[in-house]
C-alpha positions as CSV (number, residue, x, y, z in Angstrom):
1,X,0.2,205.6,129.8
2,X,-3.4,204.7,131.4
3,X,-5.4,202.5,129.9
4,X,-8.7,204.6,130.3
5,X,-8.1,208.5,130.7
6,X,-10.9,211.4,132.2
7,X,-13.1,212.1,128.6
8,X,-15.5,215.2,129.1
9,X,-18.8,215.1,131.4
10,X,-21.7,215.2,129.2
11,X,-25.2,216.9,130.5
12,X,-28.0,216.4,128.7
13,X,-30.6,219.1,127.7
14,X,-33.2,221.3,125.5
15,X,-31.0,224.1,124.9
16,X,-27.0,223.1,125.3
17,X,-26.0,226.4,123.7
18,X,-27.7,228.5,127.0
19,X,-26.8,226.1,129.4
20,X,-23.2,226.2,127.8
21,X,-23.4,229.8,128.6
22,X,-24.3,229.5,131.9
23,X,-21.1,227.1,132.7
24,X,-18.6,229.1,130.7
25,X,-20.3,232.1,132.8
26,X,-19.7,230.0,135.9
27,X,-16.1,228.6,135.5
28,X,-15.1,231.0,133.2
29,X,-14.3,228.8,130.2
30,X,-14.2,229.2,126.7
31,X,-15.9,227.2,123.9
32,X,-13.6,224.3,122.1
33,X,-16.3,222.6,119.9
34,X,-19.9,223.5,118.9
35,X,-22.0,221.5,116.6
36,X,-26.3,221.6,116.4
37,X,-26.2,219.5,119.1
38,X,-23.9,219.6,121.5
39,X,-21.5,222.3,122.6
40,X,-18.7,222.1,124.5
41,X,-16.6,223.8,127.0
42,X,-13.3,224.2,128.8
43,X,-12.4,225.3,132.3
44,X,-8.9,227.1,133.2
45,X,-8.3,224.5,134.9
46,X,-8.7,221.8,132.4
47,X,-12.3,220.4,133.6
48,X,-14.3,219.6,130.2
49,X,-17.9,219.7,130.0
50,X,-20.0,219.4,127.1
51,X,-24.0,219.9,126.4
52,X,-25.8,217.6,124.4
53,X,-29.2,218.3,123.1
54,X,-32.2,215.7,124.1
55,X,-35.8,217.5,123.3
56,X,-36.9,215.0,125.9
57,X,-34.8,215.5,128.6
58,X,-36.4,215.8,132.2
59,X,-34.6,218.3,134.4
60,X,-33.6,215.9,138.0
61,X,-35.8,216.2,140.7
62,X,-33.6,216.2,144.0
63,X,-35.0,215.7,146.1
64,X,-37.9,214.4,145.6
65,X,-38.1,210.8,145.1
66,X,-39.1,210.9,141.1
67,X,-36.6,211.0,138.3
68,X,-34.3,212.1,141.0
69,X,-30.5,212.8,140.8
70,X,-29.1,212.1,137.2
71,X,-25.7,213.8,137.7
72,X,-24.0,215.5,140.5
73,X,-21.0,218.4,139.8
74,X,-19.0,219.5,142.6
75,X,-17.0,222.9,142.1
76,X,-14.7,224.4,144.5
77,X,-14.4,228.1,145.5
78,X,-12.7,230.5,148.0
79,X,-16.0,232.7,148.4
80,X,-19.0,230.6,148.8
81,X,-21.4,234.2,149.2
82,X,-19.9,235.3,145.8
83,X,-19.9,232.2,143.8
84,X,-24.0,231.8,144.9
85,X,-24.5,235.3,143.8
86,X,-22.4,234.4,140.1
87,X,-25.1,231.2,140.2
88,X,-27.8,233.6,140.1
89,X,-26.6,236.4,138.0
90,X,-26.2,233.6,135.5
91,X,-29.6,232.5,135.6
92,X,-28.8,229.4,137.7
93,X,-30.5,228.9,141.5
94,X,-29.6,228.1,145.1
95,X,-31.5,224.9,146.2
96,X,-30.5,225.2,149.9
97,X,-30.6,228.4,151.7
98,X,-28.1,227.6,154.2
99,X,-25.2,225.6,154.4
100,X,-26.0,221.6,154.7
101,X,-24.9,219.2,157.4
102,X,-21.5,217.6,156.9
103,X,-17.7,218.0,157.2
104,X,-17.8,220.5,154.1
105,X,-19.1,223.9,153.9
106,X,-21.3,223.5,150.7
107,X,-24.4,224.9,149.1
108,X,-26.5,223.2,146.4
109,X,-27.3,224.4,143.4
110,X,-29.1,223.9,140.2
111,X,-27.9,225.0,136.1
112,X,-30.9,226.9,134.4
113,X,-32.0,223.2,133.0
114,X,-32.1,221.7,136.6
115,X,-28.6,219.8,137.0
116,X,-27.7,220.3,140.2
117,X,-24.4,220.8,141.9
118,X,-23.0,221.4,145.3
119,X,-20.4,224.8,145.3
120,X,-17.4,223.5,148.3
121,X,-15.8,225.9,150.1
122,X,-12.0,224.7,149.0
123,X,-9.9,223.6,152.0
124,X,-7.2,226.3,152.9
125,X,-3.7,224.5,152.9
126,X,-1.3,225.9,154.9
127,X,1.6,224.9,156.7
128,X,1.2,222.5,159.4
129,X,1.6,223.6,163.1
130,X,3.8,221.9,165.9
């Protein structure tokens, strides 16, 4: 048995009981604790996230320079087009209209309180060739 095992990711916030909406929206979890000030949430697969309240948090700023990036969320998706639209339907917003320079197609993305995150195109695996 490890020493240290994977806790929940914690994102500060105003309002953790919308932004909790938003992500349960997103990854399609349910709800496995709620108290006044923080909520929390589960994934299908596993992934635990939890939203506490800070009245003086400060959405992140990425890019710019000042009270830049506090936290950074990667999700991975088949359907890049359709997981941007479930952003937005959610109340959440692209940050990037097009997909950024790299190895990985990815968009970023920022949570109704201003966390951002990057949506990955997950790598196909299939069977290898010759």
């Amino acid at each position: 048995m490890p020493l240290i095992t994977a806790g929940v990711v914690v994102l500060d916030c105003a309002e953790p009981e919308k932004l909790a909406a938003f992500y349960k929206g997103l990854l399609q979890a349910e709800e496995t604790d709620a108290s006044p000030d923080m909520v929390e949430v589960r994934a299908a697969d596993g992934l635990r996230l939890a939203f506490r309240r800070d009245a003086n948090a400060t959405p992140p700023s990425w890019p710019r320079p000042e009270n830049s990036l506090q936290a950074h969320l990667d999700f991975l998706t088949e359907d890049l087009d359709a997981a941007e639209r479930r952003v937005v339907d959610l109340g959440g917003r692209p940050l990037e209209a097009k997909d950024g320079p790299g190895p990985f197609e990815e968009r970023s993305c920022s949570d109704p309180a201003g966390h951002t995150f990057t949506l990955r195109r997950a790598r196909q695996t299939g069977p290898k060739q010759g």
